[in-house]
Amino acid sequence: MTQKIVLLLLLLPITSFAVPIDWHGVFGVDTTLIDNYRRVQSKVDNSATANVGSQEVALGSGAHANASFQSYLFRLNPTMIINDAATFKGEITSGYGRGGRLGDNSTQTANSTDGMGTALYMHNAPAGDDLVLNKMYVELYSDTATYVIGRHTAHWGLGVLVNSGDDTWDRHTFIRDGITLKFKIGNFKIEPYWSKVSSTGSLTRASKIKEYGFSLLYDNNDSDLALGLLFGKKANSKFNTTITRDGTNAIGETDVKVTDLYFRKGFGNLSLALEVPILSGELGNAFNSTQEAKYKAKAIIFKGSFQANESWAFGVDAGTVSGESGDTSSYDAMYLNPNYQVAKLLFRYNRRAIGAANRNVYDSYITNAMFAKLGLDYSSESWLFKSAFIWAVAKETATAGSNAFNHTSNTAFSAVTNQDDQLGYEIDLSIDYKWNNEITVGSSAAYLFTGEYWAYTNSTTQINKAENSFLLQLRTSIDF
């Protein structure tokens, strides 16, 4: 009996090493202070009684307008080489947003209203308790193509719409439950795909959401040129209740087309890139249960960078993201992927989540905005200093006597007063120290000169004035 046990123990290491596993991932901890997250001078909380068009968000417990929270980010990515023709890959994380808050647990499932209802239609956001399998898929290799089967991710262009969340502090990842075929013919990459997004209520066609399409990319390293198209359709069956307009009422049957154009060109140290996502089709009961709405949303995002020398780099980001006017015949608001951010404070945090435990502070999207960003970076062997100036205005605002739309609460309303279009301008500074190849310690500061857009109450008696806000943050991360 003893000999059998010894033999078994000797064989176990041999068996385990037969399939090598490469473990890598990210762990990070940060502490964040946001002064005056409400962005208004008023110390009185009128959010509960305010008109639905009001931009005012609730005060936190104890009537505090300052937020202080600590979070952790965790993702573990195993890679298992089965043989020459197959590799298994995955991502294990905890809770919603790849982590949780210190002093709390990770069982955070975001309220769909924070996803702006239809905003979650553009990307899939995982949710759940305890450990979460964000990715679990196999790559099969053949002479003609690579087959990706299971729960995997995707990335397109600048990550404006489809974003894999590969950067260290990305809280979200695009999920595709299905199959993607990858073909490479010379400089062309062709990737058709099919995915089951959701199936609630039953396993029949009446309650499913499916996604299918293809991407075509021409990528020439010699000329430093990339040009491509992502085209897909996302269809929501009539009885699926995953996508809601207000957290309760489903939007019903939809048929949305995604057309995403991408262009990138390099000229030595100068790089220029442009992405234009367009959403069209039918969006079901986006406003109410008796009327179906068309979908007409678009964005134009530009990114430019110039590497002056080994230390200095300049950057320009600019974009226009459509908003909803309040006309209920069509839904025109575009919500970019929450991983795509241009400022440390302005668009980055869900301010409604600060005083509400059932929401997630990282569920925040650039929408209804025209913005520009100028950046200056300095880097050395171990240090990275980044500075930026950001300016933004709203594309759609309320006009007295007309219908309008509150992009914060995803609600249409009748405007009583006029709304200013100034979102504000912001100054960002950040410092990162690379302790070694795996560990980075950093800090950030941001000051927002708040625009009067955020002070809108849609009331002639309750009037707010905008007030500036600032952010301070310390963080450390390990990439392994």
mmCIF file with all atom_site columns, C-alpha atoms in Angstrom, residues 101-278:
data_model
loop_
_atom_site.group_PDB
_atom_site.id
_atom_site.type_symbol
_atom_site.label_atom_id
_atom_site.label_alt_id
_atom_site.label_comp_id
_atom_site.label_asym_id
_atom_site.label_entity_id
_atom_site.label_seq_id
_atom_site.pdbx_PDB_ins_code
_atom_site.Cartn_x
_atom_site.Cartn_y
_atom_site.Cartn_z
_atom_site.occupancy
_atom_site.B_iso_or_equiv
_atom_site.pdbx_formal_charge
_atom_site.auth_seq_id
_atom_site.auth_comp_id
_atom_site.auth_asym_id
_atom_site.auth_atom_id
_atom_site.pdbx_PDB_model_num
ATOM 1   C CA . ARG A 1 101 ? -13.699 48.244 -2.465  1.00 0.00 ? 101 ARG A CA 1
ATOM 2   C CA . LEU A 1 102 ? -11.515 47.923 0.593   1.00 0.00 ? 102 LEU A CA 1
ATOM 3   C CA . GLY A 1 103 ? -13.715 47.744 3.666   1.00 0.00 ? 103 GLY A CA 1
ATOM 4   C CA . ASP A 1 104 ? -16.393 46.047 1.588   1.00 0.00 ? 104 ASP A CA 1
ATOM 5   C CA . ASN A 1 105 ? -16.792 42.821 -0.340  1.00 0.00 ? 105 ASN A CA 1
ATOM 6   C CA . SER A 1 106 ? -16.670 42.251 -4.061  1.00 0.00 ? 106 SER A CA 1
ATOM 7   C CA . THR A 1 107 ? -20.313 41.243 -4.463  1.00 0.00 ? 107 THR A CA 1
ATOM 8   C CA . GLN A 1 108 ? -21.205 44.297 -6.490  1.00 0.00 ? 108 GLN A CA 1
ATOM 9   C CA . THR A 1 109 ? -23.698 43.931 -9.318  1.00 0.00 ? 109 THR A CA 1
ATOM 10  C CA . ALA A 1 110 ? -24.401 47.192 -11.103 1.00 0.00 ? 110 ALA A CA 1
ATOM 11  C CA . ASN A 1 111 ? -27.906 48.525 -11.471 1.00 0.00 ? 111 ASN A CA 1
ATOM 12  C CA . SER A 1 112 ? -28.767 48.567 -15.170 1.00 0.00 ? 112 SER A CA 1
ATOM 13  C CA . THR A 1 113 ? -29.734 52.238 -14.931 1.00 0.00 ? 113 THR A CA 1
ATOM 14  C CA . ASP A 1 114 ? -26.068 53.015 -14.277 1.00 0.00 ? 114 ASP A CA 1
ATOM 15  C CA . GLY A 1 115 ? -25.302 51.313 -17.555 1.00 0.00 ? 115 GLY A CA 1
ATOM 16  C CA . MET A 1 116 ? -27.626 53.957 -19.012 1.00 0.00 ? 116 MET A CA 1
ATOM 17  C CA . GLY A 1 117 ? -29.980 51.177 -19.992 1.00 0.00 ? 117 GLY A CA 1
ATOM 18  C CA . THR A 1 118 ? -29.315 51.026 -23.682 1.00 0.00 ? 118 THR A CA 1
ATOM 19  C CA . ALA A 1 119 ? -25.628 51.807 -23.168 1.00 0.00 ? 119 ALA A CA 1
ATOM 20  C CA . LEU A 1 120 ? -25.078 48.208 -22.109 1.00 0.00 ? 120 LEU A CA 1
ATOM 21  C CA . TYR A 1 121 ? -26.340 47.286 -25.544 1.00 0.00 ? 121 TYR A CA 1
ATOM 22  C CA . MET A 1 122 ? -23.014 48.305 -27.021 1.00 0.00 ? 122 MET A CA 1
ATOM 23  C CA . HIS A 1 123 ? -20.827 46.146 -24.818 1.00 0.00 ? 123 HIS A CA 1
ATOM 24  C CA . ASN A 1 124 ? -21.341 43.273 -22.420 1.00 0.00 ? 124 ASN A CA 1
ATOM 25  C CA . ALA A 1 125 ? -20.531 43.966 -18.763 1.00 0.00 ? 125 ALA A CA 1
ATOM 26  C CA . PRO A 1 126 ? -20.023 40.917 -16.519 1.00 0.00 ? 126 PRO A CA 1
ATOM 27  C CA . ALA A 1 127 ? -21.661 40.881 -13.117 1.00 0.00 ? 127 ALA A CA 1
ATOM 28  C CA . GLY A 1 128 ? -21.856 38.445 -10.255 1.00 0.00 ? 128 GLY A CA 1
ATOM 29  C CA . ASP A 1 129 ? -20.720 37.487 -6.789  1.00 0.00 ? 129 ASP A CA 1
ATOM 30  C CA . ASP A 1 130 ? -17.455 36.068 -5.511  1.00 0.00 ? 130 ASP A CA 1
ATOM 31  C CA . LEU A 1 131 ? -15.185 34.750 -8.289  1.00 0.00 ? 131 LEU A CA 1
ATOM 32  C CA . VAL A 1 132 ? -16.185 35.571 -11.858 1.00 0.00 ? 132 VAL A CA 1
ATOM 33  C CA . LEU A 1 133 ? -15.063 33.901 -15.084 1.00 0.00 ? 133 LEU A CA 1
ATOM 34  C CA . ASN A 1 134 ? -14.700 36.829 -17.460 1.00 0.00 ? 134 ASN A CA 1
ATOM 35  C CA . LYS A 1 135 ? -13.025 34.651 -20.065 1.00 0.00 ? 135 LYS A CA 1
ATOM 36  C CA . MET A 1 136 ? -12.862 30.913 -20.643 1.00 0.00 ? 136 MET A CA 1
ATOM 37  C CA . TYR A 1 137 ? -12.072 29.817 -24.164 1.00 0.00 ? 137 TYR A CA 1
ATOM 38  C CA . VAL A 1 138 ? -9.920  27.657 -26.389 1.00 0.00 ? 138 VAL A CA 1
ATOM 39  C CA . GLU A 1 139 ? -7.880  28.659 -29.428 1.00 0.00 ? 139 GLU A CA 1
ATOM 40  C CA . LEU A 1 140 ? -7.649  25.993 -32.124 1.00 0.00 ? 140 LEU A CA 1
ATOM 41  C CA . TYR A 1 141 ? -4.957  26.430 -34.776 1.00 0.00 ? 141 TYR A CA 1
ATOM 42  C CA . SER A 1 142 ? -5.135  25.171 -38.352 1.00 0.00 ? 142 SER A CA 1
ATOM 43  C CA . ASP A 1 143 ? -3.363  25.957 -41.605 1.00 0.00 ? 143 ASP A CA 1
ATOM 44  C CA . THR A 1 144 ? -6.171  28.229 -42.767 1.00 0.00 ? 144 THR A CA 1
ATOM 45  C CA . ALA A 1 145 ? -7.488  29.928 -39.622 1.00 0.00 ? 145 ALA A CA 1
ATOM 46  C CA . THR A 1 146 ? -7.492  30.256 -35.848 1.00 0.00 ? 146 THR A CA 1
ATOM 47  C CA . TYR A 1 147 ? -10.766 29.292 -34.143 1.00 0.00 ? 147 TYR A CA 1
ATOM 48  C CA . VAL A 1 148 ? -11.578 31.053 -30.854 1.00 0.00 ? 148 VAL A CA 1
ATOM 49  C CA . ILE A 1 149 ? -14.400 29.217 -29.068 1.00 0.00 ? 149 ILE A CA 1
ATOM 50  C CA . GLY A 1 150 ? -15.987 30.036 -25.704 1.00 0.00 ? 150 GLY A CA 1
ATOM 51  C CA . ARG A 1 151 ? -16.178 33.178 -23.587 1.00 0.00 ? 151 ARG A CA 1
ATOM 52  C CA . HIS A 1 152 ? -13.523 35.414 -25.097 1.00 0.00 ? 152 HIS A CA 1
ATOM 53  C CA . THR A 1 153 ? -12.861 39.089 -25.690 1.00 0.00 ? 153 THR A CA 1
ATOM 54  C CA . ALA A 1 154 ? -12.305 41.377 -28.657 1.00 0.00 ? 154 ALA A CA 1
ATOM 55  C CA . HIS A 1 155 ? -10.760 44.754 -29.360 1.00 0.00 ? 155 HIS A CA 1
ATOM 56  C CA . TRP A 1 156 ? -11.235 47.100 -32.290 1.00 0.00 ? 156 TRP A CA 1
ATOM 57  C CA . GLY A 1 157 ? -9.437  50.287 -33.246 1.00 0.00 ? 157 GLY A CA 1
ATOM 58  C CA . LEU A 1 158 ? -8.959  52.744 -30.403 1.00 0.00 ? 158 LEU A CA 1
ATOM 59  C CA . GLY A 1 159 ? -11.257 50.746 -28.134 1.00 0.00 ? 159 GLY A CA 1
ATOM 60  C CA . VAL A 1 160 ? -14.017 53.334 -28.399 1.00 0.00 ? 160 VAL A CA 1
ATOM 61  C CA . LEU A 1 161 ? -16.774 50.714 -28.631 1.00 0.00 ? 161 LEU A CA 1
ATOM 62  C CA . VAL A 1 162 ? -15.197 47.257 -28.494 1.00 0.00 ? 162 VAL A CA 1
ATOM 63  C CA . ASN A 1 163 ? -12.514 47.277 -25.800 1.00 0.00 ? 163 ASN A CA 1
ATOM 64  C CA . SER A 1 164 ? -10.731 44.210 -24.421 1.00 0.00 ? 164 SER A CA 1
ATOM 65  C CA . GLY A 1 165 ? -9.613  46.026 -21.258 1.00 0.00 ? 165 GLY A CA 1
ATOM 66  C CA . ASP A 1 166 ? -5.936  45.040 -21.435 1.00 0.00 ? 166 ASP A CA 1
ATOM 67  C CA . ASP A 1 167 ? -4.533  48.157 -19.742 1.00 0.00 ? 167 ASP A CA 1
ATOM 68  C CA . THR A 1 168 ? -3.571  47.770 -16.100 1.00 0.00 ? 168 THR A CA 1
ATOM 69  C CA . TRP A 1 169 ? -6.404  49.849 -14.601 1.00 0.00 ? 169 TRP A CA 1
ATOM 70  C CA . ASP A 1 170 ? -9.170  48.904 -17.039 1.00 0.00 ? 170 ASP A CA 1
ATOM 71  C CA . ARG A 1 171 ? -12.208 47.902 -14.971 1.00 0.00 ? 171 ARG A CA 1
ATOM 72  C CA . HIS A 1 172 ? -14.222 46.305 -17.772 1.00 0.00 ? 172 HIS A CA 1
ATOM 73  C CA . THR A 1 173 ? -13.715 43.855 -20.610 1.00 0.00 ? 173 THR A CA 1
ATOM 74  C CA . PHE A 1 174 ? -15.774 43.251 -23.713 1.00 0.00 ? 174 PHE A CA 1
ATOM 75  C CA . ILE A 1 175 ? -17.201 39.713 -23.626 1.00 0.00 ? 175 ILE A CA 1
ATOM 76  C CA . ARG A 1 176 ? -18.168 37.554 -26.578 1.00 0.00 ? 176 ARG A CA 1
ATOM 77  C CA . ASP A 1 177 ? -19.803 34.203 -25.738 1.00 0.00 ? 177 ASP A CA 1
ATOM 78  C CA . GLY A 1 178 ? -19.475 32.279 -28.971 1.00 0.00 ? 178 GLY A CA 1
ATOM 79  C CA . ILE A 1 179 ? -16.983 31.752 -31.769 1.00 0.00 ? 179 ILE A CA 1
ATOM 80  C CA . THR A 1 180 ? -14.587 33.962 -33.725 1.00 0.00 ? 180 THR A CA 1
ATOM 81  C CA . LEU A 1 181 ? -12.681 32.810 -36.805 1.00 0.00 ? 181 LEU A CA 1
ATOM 82  C CA . LYS A 1 182 ? -9.405  34.583 -37.539 1.00 0.00 ? 182 LYS A CA 1
ATOM 83  C CA . PHE A 1 183 ? -8.043  34.534 -41.096 1.00 0.00 ? 183 PHE A CA 1
ATOM 84  C CA . LYS A 1 184 ? -4.853  36.279 -42.229 1.00 0.00 ? 184 LYS A CA 1
ATOM 85  C CA . ILE A 1 185 ? -4.192  36.766 -45.935 1.00 0.00 ? 185 ILE A CA 1
ATOM 86  C CA . GLY A 1 186 ? -1.111  38.881 -46.509 1.00 0.00 ? 186 GLY A CA 1
ATOM 87  C CA . ASN A 1 187 ? -1.740  42.216 -44.813 1.00 0.00 ? 187 ASN A CA 1
ATOM 88  C CA . PHE A 1 188 ? -5.463  41.526 -44.437 1.00 0.00 ? 188 PHE A CA 1
ATOM 89  C CA . LYS A 1 189 ? -7.090  40.196 -41.271 1.00 0.00 ? 189 LYS A CA 1
ATOM 90  C CA . ILE A 1 190 ? -10.654 38.879 -41.552 1.00 0.00 ? 190 ILE A CA 1
ATOM 91  C CA . GLU A 1 191 ? -12.572 37.870 -38.415 1.00 0.00 ? 191 GLU A CA 1
ATOM 92  C CA . PRO A 1 192 ? -16.210 36.728 -38.684 1.00 0.00 ? 192 PRO A CA 1
ATOM 93  C CA . TYR A 1 193 ? -17.949 36.046 -35.350 1.00 0.00 ? 193 TYR A CA 1
ATOM 94  C CA . TRP A 1 194 ? -21.169 34.820 -33.733 1.00 0.00 ? 194 TRP A CA 1
ATOM 95  C CA . SER A 1 195 ? -22.157 35.270 -30.089 1.00 0.00 ? 195 SER A CA 1
ATOM 96  C CA . LYS A 1 196 ? -25.033 34.535 -27.707 1.00 0.00 ? 196 LYS A CA 1
ATOM 97  C CA . VAL A 1 197 ? -25.235 37.607 -25.481 1.00 0.00 ? 197 VAL A CA 1
ATOM 98  C CA . SER A 1 198 ? -28.078 36.533 -23.216 1.00 0.00 ? 198 SER A CA 1
ATOM 99  C CA . SER A 1 199 ? -30.991 34.126 -22.833 1.00 0.00 ? 199 SER A CA 1
ATOM 100 C CA . THR A 1 200 ? -33.412 34.940 -20.010 1.00 0.00 ? 200 THR A CA 1
ATOM 101 C CA . GLY A 1 201 ? -36.799 33.415 -19.297 1.00 0.00 ? 201 GLY A CA 1
ATOM 102 C CA . SER A 1 202 ? -36.361 30.388 -21.552 1.00 0.00 ? 202 SER A CA 1
ATOM 103 C CA . LEU A 1 203 ? -33.954 28.652 -23.901 1.00 0.00 ? 203 LEU A CA 1
ATOM 104 C CA . THR A 1 204 ? -36.088 29.427 -26.948 1.00 0.00 ? 204 THR A CA 1
ATOM 105 C CA . ARG A 1 205 ? -35.565 32.036 -29.634 1.00 0.00 ? 205 ARG A CA 1
ATOM 106 C CA . ALA A 1 206 ? -38.178 34.254 -27.999 1.00 0.00 ? 206 ALA A CA 1
ATOM 107 C CA . SER A 1 207 ? -35.849 35.329 -25.175 1.00 0.00 ? 207 SER A CA 1
ATOM 108 C CA . LYS A 1 208 ? -32.343 35.459 -26.605 1.00 0.00 ? 208 LYS A CA 1
ATOM 109 C CA . ILE A 1 209 ? -29.918 38.183 -27.635 1.00 0.00 ? 209 ILE A CA 1
ATOM 110 C CA . LYS A 1 210 ? -27.503 37.281 -30.404 1.00 0.00 ? 210 LYS A CA 1
ATOM 111 C CA . GLU A 1 211 ? -24.638 39.118 -32.037 1.00 0.00 ? 211 GLU A CA 1
ATOM 112 C CA . TYR A 1 212 ? -22.918 38.362 -35.313 1.00 0.00 ? 212 TYR A CA 1
ATOM 113 C CA . GLY A 1 213 ? -20.756 40.117 -37.848 1.00 0.00 ? 213 GLY A CA 1
ATOM 114 C CA . PHE A 1 214 ? -17.194 40.472 -39.077 1.00 0.00 ? 214 PHE A CA 1
ATOM 115 C CA . SER A 1 215 ? -14.159 42.729 -38.994 1.00 0.00 ? 215 SER A CA 1
ATOM 116 C CA . LEU A 1 216 ? -11.856 43.429 -41.920 1.00 0.00 ? 216 LEU A CA 1
ATOM 117 C CA . LEU A 1 217 ? -8.496  45.088 -41.261 1.00 0.00 ? 217 LEU A CA 1
ATOM 118 C CA . TYR A 1 218 ? -5.688  46.002 -43.632 1.00 0.00 ? 218 TYR A CA 1
ATOM 119 C CA . ASP A 1 219 ? -2.518  46.389 -41.550 1.00 0.00 ? 219 ASP A CA 1
ATOM 120 C CA . ASN A 1 220 ? 0.774   47.119 -43.316 1.00 0.00 ? 220 ASN A CA 1
ATOM 121 C CA . ASN A 1 221 ? 3.745   47.422 -40.967 1.00 0.00 ? 221 ASN A CA 1
ATOM 122 C CA . ASP A 1 222 ? 6.085   48.542 -43.754 1.00 0.00 ? 222 ASP A CA 1
ATOM 123 C CA . SER A 1 223 ? 4.013   51.623 -44.566 1.00 0.00 ? 223 SER A CA 1
ATOM 124 C CA . ASP A 1 224 ? 2.719   51.966 -40.977 1.00 0.00 ? 224 ASP A CA 1
ATOM 125 C CA . LEU A 1 225 ? -0.863  52.034 -42.233 1.00 0.00 ? 225 LEU A CA 1
ATOM 126 C CA . ALA A 1 226 ? -4.016  50.391 -40.896 1.00 0.00 ? 226 ALA A CA 1
ATOM 127 C CA . LEU A 1 227 ? -7.512  50.666 -42.330 1.00 0.00 ? 227 LEU A CA 1
ATOM 128 C CA . GLY A 1 228 ? -10.544 48.619 -41.412 1.00 0.00 ? 228 GLY A CA 1
ATOM 129 C CA . LEU A 1 229 ? -14.243 48.060 -40.885 1.00 0.00 ? 229 LEU A CA 1
ATOM 130 C CA . LEU A 1 230 ? -16.165 46.325 -38.114 1.00 0.00 ? 230 LEU A CA 1
ATOM 131 C CA . PHE A 1 231 ? -19.747 45.481 -39.069 1.00 0.00 ? 231 PHE A CA 1
ATOM 132 C CA . GLY A 1 232 ? -22.178 43.578 -36.891 1.00 0.00 ? 232 GLY A CA 1
ATOM 133 C CA . LYS A 1 233 ? -25.783 43.102 -35.888 1.00 0.00 ? 233 LYS A CA 1
ATOM 134 C CA . LYS A 1 234 ? -27.155 42.720 -32.392 1.00 0.00 ? 234 LYS A CA 1
ATOM 135 C CA . ALA A 1 235 ? -30.714 41.425 -32.143 1.00 0.00 ? 235 ALA A CA 1
ATOM 136 C CA . ASN A 1 236 ? -32.748 41.330 -28.959 1.00 0.00 ? 236 ASN A CA 1
ATOM 137 C CA . SER A 1 237 ? -35.755 38.982 -28.950 1.00 0.00 ? 237 SER A CA 1
ATOM 138 C CA . LYS A 1 238 ? -39.103 40.312 -27.794 1.00 0.00 ? 238 LYS A CA 1
ATOM 139 C CA . PHE A 1 239 ? -39.281 38.529 -24.427 1.00 0.00 ? 239 PHE A CA 1
ATOM 140 C CA . ASN A 1 240 ? -35.688 39.022 -23.280 1.00 0.00 ? 240 ASN A CA 1
ATOM 141 C CA . THR A 1 241 ? -35.507 41.225 -20.170 1.00 0.00 ? 241 THR A CA 1
ATOM 142 C CA . THR A 1 242 ? -31.731 41.738 -19.907 1.00 0.00 ? 242 THR A CA 1
ATOM 143 C CA . ILE A 1 243 ? -31.707 45.204 -21.493 1.00 0.00 ? 243 ILE A CA 1
ATOM 144 C CA . THR A 1 244 ? -33.955 47.776 -19.806 1.00 0.00 ? 244 THR A CA 1
ATOM 145 C CA . ARG A 1 245 ? -34.596 51.474 -20.281 1.00 0.00 ? 245 ARG A CA 1
ATOM 146 C CA . ASP A 1 246 ? -35.046 52.301 -16.590 1.00 0.00 ? 246 ASP A CA 1
ATOM 147 C CA . GLY A 1 247 ? -33.887 49.276 -14.583 1.00 0.00 ? 247 GLY A CA 1
ATOM 148 C CA . THR A 1 248 ? -37.368 47.709 -14.692 1.00 0.00 ? 248 THR A CA 1
ATOM 149 C CA . ASN A 1 249 ? -38.997 47.865 -18.127 1.00 0.00 ? 249 ASN A CA 1
ATOM 150 C CA . ALA A 1 250 ? -37.405 45.852 -20.936 1.00 0.00 ? 250 ALA A CA 1
ATOM 151 C CA . ILE A 1 251 ? -36.901 47.521 -24.300 1.00 0.00 ? 251 ILE A CA 1
ATOM 152 C CA . GLY A 1 252 ? -38.269 44.483 -26.130 1.00 0.00 ? 252 GLY A CA 1
ATOM 153 C CA . GLU A 1 253 ? -37.417 43.441 -29.665 1.00 0.00 ? 253 GLU A CA 1
ATOM 154 C CA . THR A 1 254 ? -34.493 45.243 -31.294 1.00 0.00 ? 254 THR A CA 1
ATOM 155 C CA . ASP A 1 255 ? -32.319 44.976 -34.375 1.00 0.00 ? 255 ASP A CA 1
ATOM 156 C CA . VAL A 1 256 ? -29.209 47.153 -34.151 1.00 0.00 ? 256 VAL A CA 1
ATOM 157 C CA . LYS A 1 257 ? -26.444 47.518 -36.732 1.00 0.00 ? 257 LYS A CA 1
ATOM 158 C CA . VAL A 1 258 ? -22.902 48.383 -35.650 1.00 0.00 ? 258 VAL A CA 1
ATOM 159 C CA . THR A 1 259 ? -20.642 50.009 -38.244 1.00 0.00 ? 259 THR A CA 1
ATOM 160 C CA . ASP A 1 260 ? -17.214 50.986 -36.927 1.00 0.00 ? 260 ASP A CA 1
ATOM 161 C CA . LEU A 1 261 ? -14.592 52.522 -39.231 1.00 0.00 ? 261 LEU A CA 1
ATOM 162 C CA . TYR A 1 262 ? -10.923 52.688 -38.215 1.00 0.00 ? 262 TYR A CA 1
ATOM 163 C CA . PHE A 1 263 ? -7.878  54.384 -39.727 1.00 0.00 ? 263 PHE A CA 1
ATOM 164 C CA . ARG A 1 264 ? -4.300  54.747 -38.495 1.00 0.00 ? 264 ARG A CA 1
ATOM 165 C CA . LYS A 1 265 ? -1.227  56.157 -40.219 1.00 0.00 ? 265 LYS A CA 1
ATOM 166 C CA . GLY A 1 266 ? 2.303   56.666 -38.958 1.00 0.00 ? 266 GLY A CA 1
ATOM 167 C CA . PHE A 1 267 ? 4.838   59.197 -40.244 1.00 0.00 ? 267 PHE A CA 1
ATOM 168 C CA . GLY A 1 268 ? 8.000   58.370 -38.353 1.00 0.00 ? 268 GLY A CA 1
ATOM 169 C CA . ASN A 1 269 ? 7.548   59.781 -34.852 1.00 0.00 ? 269 ASN A CA 1
ATOM 170 C CA . LEU A 1 270 ? 4.067   61.089 -35.699 1.00 0.00 ? 270 LEU A CA 1
ATOM 171 C CA . SER A 1 271 ? 1.022   58.824 -35.390 1.00 0.00 ? 271 SER A CA 1
ATOM 172 C CA . LEU A 1 272 ? -2.566  59.681 -36.375 1.00 0.00 ? 272 LEU A CA 1
ATOM 173 C CA . ALA A 1 273 ? -5.649  57.549 -35.741 1.00 0.00 ? 273 ALA A CA 1
ATOM 174 C CA . LEU A 1 274 ? -9.377  57.945 -36.315 1.00 0.00 ? 274 LEU A CA 1
ATOM 175 C CA . GLU A 1 275 ? -12.339 55.796 -35.285 1.00 0.00 ? 275 GLU A CA 1
ATOM 176 C CA . VAL A 1 276 ? -15.960 56.384 -36.324 1.00 0.00 ? 276 VAL A CA 1
ATOM 177 C CA . PRO A 1 277 ? -18.560 54.086 -34.710 1.00 0.00 ? 277 PRO A CA 1
ATOM 178 C CA . ILE A 1 278 ? -22.141 54.321 -36.016 1.00 0.00 ? 278 ILE A CA 1
#
